mmCIF file of C-alpha atoms and ligand atoms in Angstrom:
data_model
loop_
_atom_site.group_PDB
_atom_site.id
_atom_site.type_symbol
_atom_site.label_atom_id
_atom_site.label_comp_id
_atom_site.label_asym_id
_atom_site.label_seq_id
_atom_site.Cartn_x
_atom_site.Cartn_y
_atom_site.Cartn_z
ATOM 1 C CA UNK H 469 13.705 20.002 12.572
ATOM 2 C CA UNK H 470 15.097 16.498 12.173
ATOM 3 C CA UNK H 471 17.344 15.409 9.326
ATOM 4 C CA UNK H 472 18.550 11.920 8.538
ATOM 5 C CA UNK H 473 22.083 11.454 7.320
ATOM 6 C CA UNK H 474 22.600 11.638 3.585
ATOM 7 C CA UNK H 475 23.215 8.313 1.895
ATOM 8 C CA UNK H 476 24.787 8.663 -1.530
ATOM 9 C CA UNK H 477 25.440 6.141 -4.330
ATOM 10 C CA UNK H 478 27.086 3.660 -4.340
ATOM 11 C CA UNK H 479 26.154 3.143 -0.680
ATOM 12 C CA UNK H 480 24.012 0.113 0.164
ATOM 13 C CA UNK H 481 20.242 0.130 0.743
ATOM 14 C CA UNK H 482 18.904 -2.909 2.617
ATOM 15 C CA UNK H 483 15.328 -4.009 1.987
ATOM 16 C CA UNK H 484 13.323 -6.371 4.187
ATOM 17 C CA UNK H 485 10.973 -8.288 1.886
ATOM 18 C CA UNK H 486 11.632 -9.352 -1.677
ATOM 19 C CA UNK H 487 8.307 -8.988 -3.501
ATOM 20 C CA UNK H 488 7.265 -6.614 -6.264
ATOM 21 C CA UNK H 489 7.435 -3.461 -4.136
ATOM 22 C CA UNK H 490 11.025 -4.231 -3.164
ATOM 23 C CA UNK H 491 11.791 -4.989 -6.799
ATOM 24 C CA UNK H 492 10.462 -1.634 -8.020
ATOM 25 C CA UNK H 493 12.246 0.193 -5.168
ATOM 26 C CA UNK H 494 15.429 -1.584 -6.183
ATOM 27 C CA UNK H 495 15.053 -0.661 -9.853
ATOM 28 C CA UNK H 496 14.729 3.011 -8.837
ATOM 29 C CA UNK H 497 17.720 2.753 -6.512
ATOM 30 C CA UNK H 498 19.827 1.033 -9.183
ATOM 31 C CA UNK H 499 19.096 3.798 -11.715
ATOM 32 C CA UNK H 500 20.494 6.222 -9.168
ATOM 33 C CA UNK H 501 23.638 4.134 -8.623
ATOM 34 C CA UNK H 502 22.909 2.654 -5.196
ATOM 35 C CA UNK H 503 23.642 -0.934 -4.301
ATOM 36 C CA UNK H 504 20.812 -3.010 -2.834
ATOM 37 C CA UNK H 505 20.702 -6.008 -0.499
ATOM 38 C CA UNK H 506 17.429 -7.825 0.148
ATOM 39 C CA UNK H 507 16.397 -10.125 2.967
ATOM 40 C CA UNK H 508 13.816 -12.708 1.912
ATOM 41 C CA UNK H 509 13.350 -16.434 2.569
ATOM 42 C CA UNK H 510 12.824 -17.339 -1.103
ATOM 43 C CA UNK H 511 16.021 -17.571 -3.169
ATOM 44 C CA UNK H 512 15.708 -15.617 -6.422
ATOM 45 C CA UNK H 513 12.585 -13.748 -5.222
ATOM 46 C CA UNK H 514 11.362 -10.805 -7.413
ATOM 47 C CA UNK H 515 13.635 -8.276 -5.649
ATOM 48 C CA UNK H 516 16.690 -10.538 -5.585
ATOM 49 C CA UNK H 517 16.518 -10.804 -9.381
ATOM 50 C CA UNK H 518 17.430 -7.107 -9.669
ATOM 51 C CA UNK H 519 19.402 -6.520 -6.426
ATOM 52 C CA UNK H 520 23.133 -6.888 -5.760
ATOM 53 C CA UNK H 521 22.794 -9.320 -2.897
ATOM 54 C CA UNK H 522 20.235 -11.500 -1.147
ATOM 55 C CA UNK H 523 20.288 -12.770 2.403
ATOM 56 C CA UNK H 524 18.107 -15.883 2.315
ATOM 57 C CA UNK H 525 16.400 -16.040 5.706
ATOM 58 C CA UNK H 526 13.078 -15.549 7.486
ATOM 59 C CA UNK H 527 12.099 -11.904 8.052
ATOM 60 C CA UNK H 528 12.327 -12.309 11.826
ATOM 61 C CA UNK H 529 15.659 -14.178 11.837
ATOM 62 C CA UNK H 530 17.646 -11.827 14.087
ATOM 63 C CA UNK H 531 21.020 -13.033 12.801
ATOM 64 C CA UNK H 532 19.931 -12.177 9.278
ATOM 65 C CA UNK H 533 18.551 -8.813 10.422
ATOM 66 C CA UNK H 534 21.895 -8.061 12.083
ATOM 67 C CA UNK H 535 23.774 -9.016 8.926
ATOM 68 C CA UNK H 536 21.482 -6.830 6.776
ATOM 69 C CA UNK H 537 21.969 -3.901 9.179
ATOM 70 C CA UNK H 538 25.720 -4.393 9.142
ATOM 71 C CA UNK H 539 26.134 -4.428 5.372
ATOM 72 C CA UNK H 540 23.581 -1.649 4.679
ATOM 73 C CA UNK H 541 23.959 2.101 5.100
ATOM 74 C CA UNK H 542 20.192 2.478 5.382
ATOM 75 C CA UNK H 543 17.405 -0.108 5.711
ATOM 76 C CA UNK H 544 13.799 -0.001 4.495
ATOM 77 C CA UNK H 545 10.984 -2.516 4.119
ATOM 78 C CA UNK H 546 8.410 -3.334 1.487
ATOM 79 C CA UNK H 547 5.633 -4.733 3.692
ATOM 80 C CA UNK H 548 4.073 -3.772 7.011
ATOM 81 C CA UNK H 549 4.356 -7.045 8.878
ATOM 82 C CA UNK H 550 8.024 -6.560 9.689
ATOM 83 C CA UNK H 551 8.923 -8.002 13.075
ATOM 84 C CA UNK H 552 8.855 -5.064 15.529
ATOM 85 C CA UNK H 553 11.855 -6.368 17.444
ATOM 86 C CA UNK H 554 13.834 -6.415 14.212
ATOM 87 C CA UNK H 555 12.666 -2.904 13.260
ATOM 88 C CA UNK H 556 13.565 -1.535 16.690
ATOM 89 C CA UNK H 557 17.019 -3.131 16.495
ATOM 90 C CA UNK H 558 17.726 -1.404 13.172
ATOM 91 C CA UNK H 559 16.234 1.900 14.322
ATOM 92 C CA UNK H 560 18.425 1.913 17.425
ATOM 93 C CA UNK H 561 21.470 1.625 15.170
ATOM 94 C CA UNK H 562 20.325 4.742 13.291
ATOM 95 C CA UNK H 563 19.679 2.873 10.054
ATOM 96 C CA UNK H 564 15.851 2.798 9.846
ATOM 97 C CA UNK H 565 14.738 6.370 9.095
ATOM 98 C CA UNK H 566 11.116 5.182 8.745
ATOM 99 C CA UNK H 567 11.217 4.073 12.383
ATOM 100 C CA UNK H 568 9.292 1.263 14.063
ATOM 101 C CA UNK H 569 6.275 3.353 15.129
ATOM 102 C CA UNK H 570 4.534 3.501 11.723
ATOM 103 C CA UNK H 571 4.840 -0.298 11.568
ATOM 104 C CA UNK H 572 3.418 -0.742 15.040
ATOM 105 C CA UNK H 573 0.352 1.308 14.072
ATOM 106 C CA UNK H 574 -0.273 -0.165 10.642
ATOM 107 C CA UNK H 575 0.161 -3.760 11.844
ATOM 108 C CA UNK H 576 -2.835 -3.368 14.069
ATOM 109 C CA UNK H 577 -6.237 -2.188 12.858
ATOM 110 C CA UNK H 578 -7.268 -1.199 16.386
ATOM 111 C CA UNK H 579 -4.291 1.123 16.863
ATOM 112 C CA UNK H 580 -4.712 2.445 13.318
ATOM 113 C CA UNK H 581 -8.405 3.326 13.695
ATOM 114 C CA UNK H 582 -7.910 4.680 17.222
ATOM 115 C CA UNK H 583 -5.125 6.984 16.041
ATOM 116 C CA UNK H 584 -7.386 8.330 13.290
ATOM 117 C CA UNK H 585 -10.271 8.785 15.706
ATOM 118 C CA UNK H 586 -8.068 10.511 18.292
ATOM 119 C CA UNK H 587 -6.978 12.923 15.552
ATOM 120 C CA UNK H 588 -10.693 13.715 14.994
ATOM 121 C CA UNK H 589 -10.572 12.286 11.493
ATOM 122 C CA UNK H 590 -13.641 10.588 9.989
ATOM 123 C CA UNK H 591 -13.635 6.771 10.200
ATOM 124 C CA UNK H 592 -16.493 4.284 9.839
ATOM 125 C CA UNK H 593 -18.106 3.498 13.203
ATOM 126 C CA UNK H 594 -16.124 0.630 14.747
ATOM 127 C CA UNK H 595 -15.951 -1.623 17.769
ATOM 128 C CA UNK H 596 -13.119 -3.860 19.021
ATOM 129 C CA UNK H 597 -13.978 -7.366 20.237
ATOM 130 C CA UNK H 598 -11.816 -10.184 21.532
ATOM 131 C CA UNK H 599 -14.224 -13.151 21.562
ATOM 132 C CA UNK H 600 -17.624 -14.379 20.343
ATOM 133 C CA UNK H 601 -19.531 -13.062 23.335
ATOM 134 C CA UNK H 602 -18.175 -9.531 22.941
ATOM 135 C CA UNK H 603 -18.931 -9.754 19.227
ATOM 136 C CA UNK H 604 -22.570 -10.634 19.897
ATOM 137 C CA UNK H 605 -22.900 -7.741 22.338
ATOM 138 C CA UNK H 606 -21.201 -5.285 19.969
ATOM 139 C CA UNK H 607 -23.349 -6.278 16.974
ATOM 140 C CA UNK H 608 -26.476 -5.260 18.894
ATOM 141 C CA UNK H 609 -25.213 -1.712 18.397
ATOM 142 C CA UNK H 610 -24.636 -2.008 14.627
ATOM 143 C CA UNK H 611 -26.941 -1.829 11.622
ATOM 144 C CA UNK H 612 -26.198 -4.003 8.586
ATOM 145 C CA UNK H 613 -24.232 -4.176 6.364
ATOM 146 C CA UNK H 614 -21.158 -4.327 8.557
ATOM 147 C CA UNK H 615 -17.802 -6.047 8.294
ATOM 148 C CA UNK H 616 -15.669 -7.958 10.776
ATOM 149 C CA UNK H 617 -11.891 -8.012 10.257
ATOM 150 C CA UNK H 618 -8.973 -9.519 12.134
ATOM 151 C CA UNK H 619 -6.952 -6.722 13.753
ATOM 152 C CA UNK H 620 -3.699 -8.088 12.368
ATOM 153 C CA UNK H 621 -2.448 -10.079 9.423
ATOM 154 C CA UNK H 622 -5.247 -9.497 6.866
ATOM 155 C CA UNK H 623 -4.661 -8.191 3.348
ATOM 156 C CA UNK H 624 -6.441 -8.123 -0.039
ATOM 157 C CA UNK H 625 -9.735 -8.965 1.689
ATOM 158 C CA UNK H 626 -8.258 -11.941 3.542
ATOM 159 C CA UNK H 627 -9.195 -12.062 7.220
ATOM 160 C CA UNK H 628 -12.559 -10.337 6.913
ATOM 161 C CA UNK H 629 -16.229 -11.174 6.351
ATOM 162 C CA UNK H 630 -18.936 -8.823 5.149
ATOM 163 C CA UNK H 631 -22.071 -9.100 7.261
ATOM 164 C CA UNK H 632 -25.083 -8.341 5.081
ATOM 165 C CA UNK H 633 -27.897 -9.006 7.531
ATOM 166 C CA UNK H 634 -28.540 -10.387 11.012
ATOM 167 C CA UNK H 635 -28.492 -13.845 9.369
ATOM 168 C CA UNK H 636 -24.680 -13.452 9.265
ATOM 169 C CA UNK H 637 -24.435 -12.791 13.001
ATOM 170 C CA UNK H 638 -23.451 -16.352 13.982
ATOM 171 C CA UNK H 639 -20.730 -16.376 11.329
ATOM 172 C CA UNK H 640 -19.318 -13.175 12.864
ATOM 173 C CA UNK H 641 -19.445 -14.628 16.373
ATOM 174 C CA UNK H 642 -17.594 -17.755 15.232
ATOM 175 C CA UNK H 643 -15.045 -15.568 13.413
ATOM 176 C CA UNK H 644 -14.386 -13.509 16.559
ATOM 177 C CA UNK H 645 -14.166 -16.632 18.708
ATOM 178 C CA UNK H 646 -11.597 -18.103 16.319
ATOM 179 C CA UNK H 647 -9.537 -14.958 15.620
ATOM 180 C CA UNK H 648 -9.872 -13.239 19.028
ATOM 181 C CA UNK H 649 -8.720 -9.671 18.357
ATOM 182 C CA UNK H 650 -11.145 -8.296 15.739
ATOM 183 C CA UNK H 651 -12.692 -5.039 14.619
ATOM 184 C CA UNK H 652 -16.326 -4.668 13.558
ATOM 185 C CA UNK H 653 -16.953 -1.742 11.211
ATOM 186 C CA UNK H 654 -20.030 -0.165 9.755
ATOM 187 C CA UNK H 655 -20.035 -0.857 5.982
ATOM 188 C CA UNK H 656 -19.791 2.458 4.137
ATOM 189 C CA UNK H 657 -21.875 2.545 0.960
ATOM 190 C CA UNK H 658 -19.234 4.546 -0.830
ATOM 191 C CA UNK H 659 -19.356 6.254 -4.231
ATOM 192 C CA UNK H 660 -15.657 5.669 -4.775
ATOM 193 C CA UNK H 661 -12.516 4.406 -3.145
ATOM 194 C CA UNK H 662 -9.473 6.661 -3.357
ATOM 195 C CA UNK H 663 -5.958 6.618 -2.020
ATOM 196 C CA UNK H 664 -3.474 9.318 -1.193
ATOM 197 C CA UNK H 665 0.088 8.225 -1.815
ATOM 198 C CA UNK H 666 2.656 10.666 -0.472
ATOM 199 C CA UNK H 667 6.285 10.885 0.544
ATOM 200 C CA UNK H 668 7.552 12.663 3.629
ATOM 201 C CA UNK H 669 11.139 13.560 4.461
ATOM 202 C CA UNK H 670 12.659 13.439 7.943
ATOM 203 C CA UNK H 671 12.629 17.265 7.872
ATOM 204 C CA UNK H 672 8.807 17.169 7.704
ATOM 205 C CA UNK H 673 8.677 18.223 4.031
ATOM 206 C CA UNK H 674 5.848 16.372 2.325
ATOM 207 C CA UNK H 675 4.984 15.768 -1.333
ATOM 208 C CA UNK H 676 1.642 14.353 -2.463
ATOM 209 C CA UNK H 677 1.089 12.282 -5.582
ATOM 210 C CA UNK H 678 -2.172 12.985 -7.416
ATOM 211 C CA UNK H 679 -5.085 11.223 -5.705
ATOM 212 C CA UNK H 680 -5.851 7.826 -7.227
ATOM 213 C CA UNK H 681 -9.322 6.354 -7.764
ATOM 214 C CA UNK H 682 -9.343 2.623 -7.106
ATOM 215 C CA UNK H 683 -11.656 -0.157 -8.283
ATOM 216 C CA UNK H 684 -11.436 -3.531 -6.581
ATOM 217 C CA UNK H 685 -12.585 -6.954 -7.741
ATOM 218 C CA UNK H 686 -12.999 -9.595 -5.025
ATOM 219 C CA UNK H 687 -11.238 -7.226 -2.565
ATOM 220 C CA UNK H 688 -8.100 -7.079 -4.739
ATOM 221 C CA UNK H 689 -7.160 -3.841 -6.466
ATOM 222 C CA UNK H 690 -8.190 -4.173 -10.104
ATOM 223 C CA UNK H 691 -7.671 -0.709 -11.548
ATOM 224 C CA UNK H 692 -6.338 2.714 -10.556
ATOM 225 C CA UNK H 693 -7.374 5.833 -12.460
ATOM 226 C CA UNK H 694 -5.702 9.241 -12.266
ATOM 227 C CA UNK H 695 -6.862 11.947 -12.051
ATOM 228 C CA UNK H 696 -9.562 10.622 -9.721
ATOM 229 C CA UNK H 697 -13.106 11.785 -10.476
ATOM 230 C CA UNK H 698 -13.449 13.805 -7.269
ATOM 231 C CA UNK H 699 -14.279 17.414 -6.526
ATOM 232 C CA UNK H 700 -12.050 19.974 -4.816
ATOM 233 C CA UNK H 701 -13.802 19.571 -1.460
ATOM 234 C CA UNK H 702 -12.946 15.870 -1.349
ATOM 235 C CA UNK H 703 -9.437 16.530 -2.579
ATOM 236 C CA UNK H 704 -8.836 19.098 0.140
ATOM 237 C CA UNK H 705 -10.311 16.867 2.867
ATOM 238 C CA UNK H 706 -8.192 13.911 1.708
ATOM 239 C CA UNK H 707 -4.934 15.884 1.615
ATOM 240 C CA UNK H 708 -5.672 17.624 4.958
ATOM 241 C CA UNK H 709 -6.391 14.308 6.718
ATOM 242 C CA UNK H 710 -3.267 12.792 5.205
ATOM 243 C CA UNK H 711 -1.063 15.668 6.359
ATOM 244 C CA UNK H 712 -2.401 15.386 9.903
ATOM 245 C CA UNK H 713 -1.655 11.650 10.069
ATOM 246 C CA UNK H 714 1.722 11.939 8.355
ATOM 247 C CA UNK H 715 2.871 14.534 10.886
ATOM 248 C CA UNK H 716 1.365 12.697 13.842
ATOM 249 C CA UNK H 717 3.197 9.482 12.930
ATOM 250 C CA UNK H 718 6.337 11.339 11.842
ATOM 251 C CA UNK H 719 6.374 9.346 8.613
ATOM 252 C CA UNK H 720 9.546 9.119 6.555
ATOM 253 C CA UNK H 721 9.323 7.617 3.074
ATOM 254 C CA UNK H 722 6.423 6.795 0.775
ATOM 255 C CA UNK H 723 3.166 5.939 2.520
ATOM 256 C CA UNK H 724 -0.455 5.441 1.416
ATOM 257 C CA UNK H 725 -3.851 6.076 2.975
ATOM 258 C CA UNK H 726 -6.976 4.444 1.526
ATOM 259 C CA UNK H 727 -10.302 6.221 1.912
ATOM 260 C CA UNK H 728 -13.970 5.895 0.993
ATOM 261 C CA UNK H 729 -15.802 8.802 -0.654
ATOM 262 C CA UNK H 730 -19.508 9.268 0.032
ATOM 263 C CA UNK H 731 -21.000 12.487 -1.352
ATOM 264 C CA UNK H 732 -18.773 15.281 -0.062
ATOM 265 C CA UNK H 733 -17.490 13.175 2.835
ATOM 266 C CA UNK H 734 -14.483 10.945 3.238
ATOM 267 C CA UNK H 735 -13.988 8.024 5.643
ATOM 268 C CA UNK H 736 -10.482 6.770 6.273
ATOM 269 C CA UNK H 737 -10.028 3.032 5.788
ATOM 270 C CA UNK H 738 -6.452 1.827 6.142
ATOM 271 C CA UNK H 739 -2.834 2.849 5.788
ATOM 272 C CA UNK H 740 0.239 1.250 4.259
ATOM 273 C CA UNK H 741 3.682 2.361 5.540
ATOM 274 C CA UNK H 742 5.357 1.792 2.161
ATOM 275 C CA UNK H 743 4.843 2.363 -1.570
ATOM 276 C CA UNK H 744 1.405 1.123 -2.624
ATOM 277 C CA UNK H 745 -0.169 -0.749 -5.507
ATOM 278 C CA UNK H 746 -2.323 2.312 -6.269
ATOM 279 C CA UNK H 747 0.876 4.342 -6.769
ATOM 280 C CA UNK H 748 2.391 2.179 -9.494
ATOM 281 C CA UNK H 749 1.007 4.528 -12.136
ATOM 282 C CA UNK H 750 3.536 7.153 -10.972
ATOM 283 C CA UNK H 751 6.363 5.253 -12.723
ATOM 284 C CA UNK H 752 5.208 6.421 -16.153
ATOM 285 C CA UNK H 753 2.681 9.165 -15.397
ATOM 286 C CA UNK H 754 4.672 11.405 -13.029
ATOM 287 C CA UNK H 755 8.040 13.129 -13.244
ATOM 288 C CA UNK H 756 9.122 11.124 -10.185
ATOM 289 C CA UNK H 757 7.782 7.721 -9.131
ATOM 290 C CA UNK H 758 6.630 6.700 -5.663
ATOM 291 C CA UNK H 759 9.680 4.396 -5.538
ATOM 292 C CA UNK H 760 12.283 6.989 -6.508
ATOM 293 C CA UNK H 761 10.753 9.485 -4.080
ATOM 294 C CA UNK H 762 10.881 6.801 -1.365
ATOM 295 C CA UNK H 763 14.568 6.184 -2.025
ATOM 296 C CA UNK H 764 15.181 9.949 -1.907
ATOM 297 C CA UNK H 765 13.387 10.243 1.464
ATOM 298 C CA UNK H 766 15.169 7.366 3.197
ATOM 299 C CA UNK H 767 18.519 8.489 1.799
ATOM 300 C CA UNK H 768 18.019 12.035 3.079
ATOM 301 C CA UNK H 769 17.884 13.637 -0.385
ATOM 302 C CA UNK H 770 15.535 16.604 -0.970
ATOM 303 C CA UNK H 771 12.158 15.487 -2.335
ATOM 304 C CA UNK H 772 11.356 16.231 -5.957
ATOM 305 C CA UNK H 773 8.298 18.414 -6.592
ATOM 306 C CA UNK H 774 5.697 16.099 -8.110
ATOM 307 C CA UNK H 775 3.992 16.709 -11.440
ATOM 308 C CA UNK H 776 1.434 14.530 -13.203
ATOM 309 C CA UNK H 777 2.649 14.367 -16.795
ATOM 310 C CA UNK H 778 -0.324 12.542 -18.323
ATOM 311 C CA UNK H 779 -3.618 10.937 -17.229
ATOM 312 C CA UNK H 780 -3.086 7.292 -16.334
ATOM 313 C CA UNK H 781 -4.829 3.977 -15.787
ATOM 314 C CA UNK H 782 -3.070 1.089 -14.079
ATOM 315 C CA UNK H 783 -4.515 -2.416 -14.263
ATOM 316 C CA UNK H 784 -3.203 -5.291 -12.157
ATOM 317 C CA UNK H 785 -2.250 -8.556 -13.819
ATOM 318 C CA UNK H 786 -3.249 -11.550 -11.710
ATOM 319 C CA UNK H 787 -2.124 -15.131 -12.340
ATOM 320 C CA UNK H 788 -5.234 -15.958 -14.334
ATOM 321 C CA UNK H 789 -4.718 -12.855 -16.553
ATOM 322 C CA UNK H 790 -1.116 -13.465 -17.496
ATOM 323 C CA UNK H 791 -1.547 -15.430 -20.725
ATOM 324 C CA UNK H 792 -4.083 -12.884 -22.054
ATOM 325 C CA UNK H 793 -1.802 -9.956 -21.207
ATOM 326 C CA UNK H 794 1.129 -11.515 -23.047
ATOM 327 C CA UNK H 795 -1.132 -12.031 -26.036
ATOM 328 C CA UNK H 796 -2.356 -8.395 -25.954
ATOM 329 C CA UNK H 797 1.230 -7.183 -25.463
ATOM 330 C CA UNK H 798 2.310 -8.803 -28.689
ATOM 331 C CA UNK H 799 -0.443 -7.179 -30.738
ATOM 332 C CA UNK H 800 -1.006 -3.679 -29.247
ATOM 333 C CA UNK H 801 1.523 -0.830 -29.128
ATOM 334 C CA UNK H 802 0.291 0.803 -25.923
ATOM 335 C CA UNK H 803 0.340 -0.155 -22.273
ATOM 336 C CA UNK H 804 3.546 -0.336 -20.223
ATOM 337 C CA UNK H 805 3.716 -3.921 -19.037
ATOM 338 C CA UNK H 806 5.518 -4.645 -15.761
ATOM 339 C CA UNK H 807 5.999 -8.271 -14.728
ATOM 340 C CA UNK H 808 7.434 -9.073 -11.351
ATOM 341 C CA UNK H 809 9.402 -12.235 -12.116
ATOM 342 C CA UNK H 810 7.251 -14.534 -9.972
ATOM 343 C CA UNK H 811 7.706 -18.150 -10.940
ATOM 344 C CA UNK H 812 4.175 -19.515 -10.643
ATOM 345 C CA UNK H 813 1.104 -17.759 -12.097
ATOM 346 C CA UNK H 814 -1.323 -18.772 -9.349
ATOM 347 C CA UNK H 815 -4.928 -17.562 -9.459
ATOM 348 C CA UNK H 816 -5.329 -14.147 -7.740
ATOM 349 C CA UNK H 817 -1.562 -13.768 -7.325
ATOM 350 C CA UNK H 818 -0.302 -10.344 -8.409
ATOM 351 C CA UNK H 819 2.054 -11.123 -11.302
ATOM 352 C CA UNK H 820 2.433 -7.623 -12.695
ATOM 353 C CA UNK H 821 0.568 -4.537 -13.870
ATOM 354 C CA UNK H 822 0.020 -2.530 -17.037
ATOM 355 C CA UNK H 823 -0.041 1.278 -17.113
ATOM 356 C CA UNK H 824 -1.636 3.339 -19.867
ATOM 357 C CA UNK H 825 -0.844 7.020 -20.303
ATOM 358 C CA UNK H 826 -1.893 9.465 -23.016
ATOM 359 C CA UNK H 827 -2.183 13.219 -23.468
ATOM 360 C CA UNK H 828 -5.938 13.195 -22.815
ATOM 361 C CA UNK H 829 -8.177 11.036 -20.637
ATOM 362 C CA UNK H 830 -10.186 10.046 -23.732
ATOM 363 C CA UNK H 831 -7.076 8.829 -25.559
ATOM 364 C CA UNK H 832 -5.929 6.972 -22.464
ATOM 365 C CA UNK H 833 -9.313 5.244 -22.182
ATOM 366 C CA UNK H 834 -9.153 4.305 -25.879
ATOM 367 C CA UNK H 835 -5.784 2.658 -25.243
ATOM 368 C CA UNK H 836 -7.209 0.685 -22.328
ATOM 369 C CA UNK H 837 -10.229 -0.428 -24.414
ATOM 370 C CA UNK H 838 -7.987 -1.459 -27.297
ATOM 371 C CA UNK H 839 -5.784 -3.510 -24.970
ATOM 372 C CA UNK H 840 -8.753 -5.130 -23.238
ATOM 373 C CA UNK H 841 -10.255 -6.125 -26.599
ATOM 374 C CA UNK H 842 -7.244 -8.359 -27.032
ATOM 375 C CA UNK H 843 -7.605 -9.982 -23.624
ATOM 376 C CA UNK H 844 -9.984 -10.304 -20.697
ATOM 377 C CA UNK H 845 -8.843 -8.849 -17.356
HETATM 378 P P1 AMP K 1147 -9.315 -3.516 3.797
HETATM 379 O O1 AMP K 1147 -8.541 -4.779 3.932
HETATM 380 O O2 AMP K 1147 -9.737 -2.932 5.091
HETATM 381 O O3 AMP K 1147 -8.661 -2.500 2.902
HETATM 382 O O4 AMP K 1147 -10.641 -3.930 2.987
HETATM 383 C C1 AMP K 1147 -10.593 -4.409 1.661
HETATM 384 C C2 AMP K 1147 -11.720 -3.800 0.848
HETATM 385 O O5 AMP K 1147 -12.991 -4.160 1.460
HETATM 386 C C3 AMP K 1147 -11.729 -2.286 0.806
HETATM 387 O O6 AMP K 1147 -10.897 -1.789 -0.208
HETATM 388 C C4 AMP K 1147 -13.205 -2.010 0.537
HETATM 389 O O7 AMP K 1147 -13.529 -2.217 -0.819
HETATM 390 C C5 AMP K 1147 -13.901 -3.064 1.367
HETATM 391 N N1 AMP K 1147 -14.177 -2.552 2.730
HETATM 392 C C6 AMP K 1147 -13.462 -2.785 3.829
HETATM 393 N N2 AMP K 1147 -13.982 -2.154 4.911
HETATM 394 C C7 AMP K 1147 -15.072 -1.510 4.480
HETATM 395 C C8 AMP K 1147 -16.058 -0.675 5.109
HETATM 396 N N3 AMP K 1147 -16.036 -0.397 6.412
HETATM 397 N N4 AMP K 1147 -17.043 -0.167 4.317
HETATM 398 C C9 AMP K 1147 -17.085 -0.439 2.992
HETATM 399 N N5 AMP K 1147 -16.189 -1.222 2.350
HETATM 400 C C10 AMP K 1147 -15.208 -1.759 3.071
#
């Protein structure tokens, strides 16, 4: 059994990436008395606004990575596209309990899907192609709808095209020719999308947050509802698959796995090696949030047993929603508004989220309806 060293306040936590996830991690760490340093190229980024120190540099600037490692007692990250050389450097100095392996897998859809398949877990049928010709050949083996995605770098629906019929074949071929390393997947006509957010300690102890049901709009998470409307069979399959992957990758920290539900079956979609947008509801609805539990895991503290205190709905606030949310905030008593301190409210940019909790699901839904009457999200 492995154990990482215990980091206690006021020791320093270093975070690579200064967006909203780093900001919420920092807020949790600050409550506990830790100090936080963030590495991000944008001065005054969302995390820097609440951290003790910022190193302003590119994420792959090795001098900056060395400085962050030097001044921090433990280092974590808030996004998966961390430079692997940088991650390995920090890991070798014993300061990256999450390790570089989970990053290597989640940065690459081929490795991610292959790992799931090798573990005999259900995934949509897929094929890897590296150019237009291979794409054409592979598509002959697929029925429509299907989807083609770049193997690296895509997020929130960027870097993928849905292929509805053979009329979209040429578009897919051009996409593969341009992007080279791509994955073609069968399109699952799912009933629901869910995610399992969990936290694992270096000792192997694992705690699961309640499964979240996720609705997307234009490929961006719109709303998370907890408890998810799923039966026990699905719940068991989702937790079992998660445990297998968590152990296989030796995860440390908070991690999320997104899945499709179709009848009594699940299909694994993708993984995030960090706290996840669909886990934001845990801040108000659980006795411990995904961020606090993450800090506990990377600092070698025992994990808190998780309880759902109240049913929750979390709704994302995009740039175009911001004015309406501020208006609703000033005239409705419910809804915990979180804004991330981003300077420009660009369309589709995640500016914040609002979480509703109440003692019953009906009361929670009433709160959401009341809030939405005052705005349009
Ligand atoms: P991803 O970037 O892989 O998470 O995809 C973004 C969103 O596209 C997912 O949350 C789904 O709503 C949808 N999607 C992606 N892949 C598939 C698939 N194979 N079948 C059905 N929907 C998909």
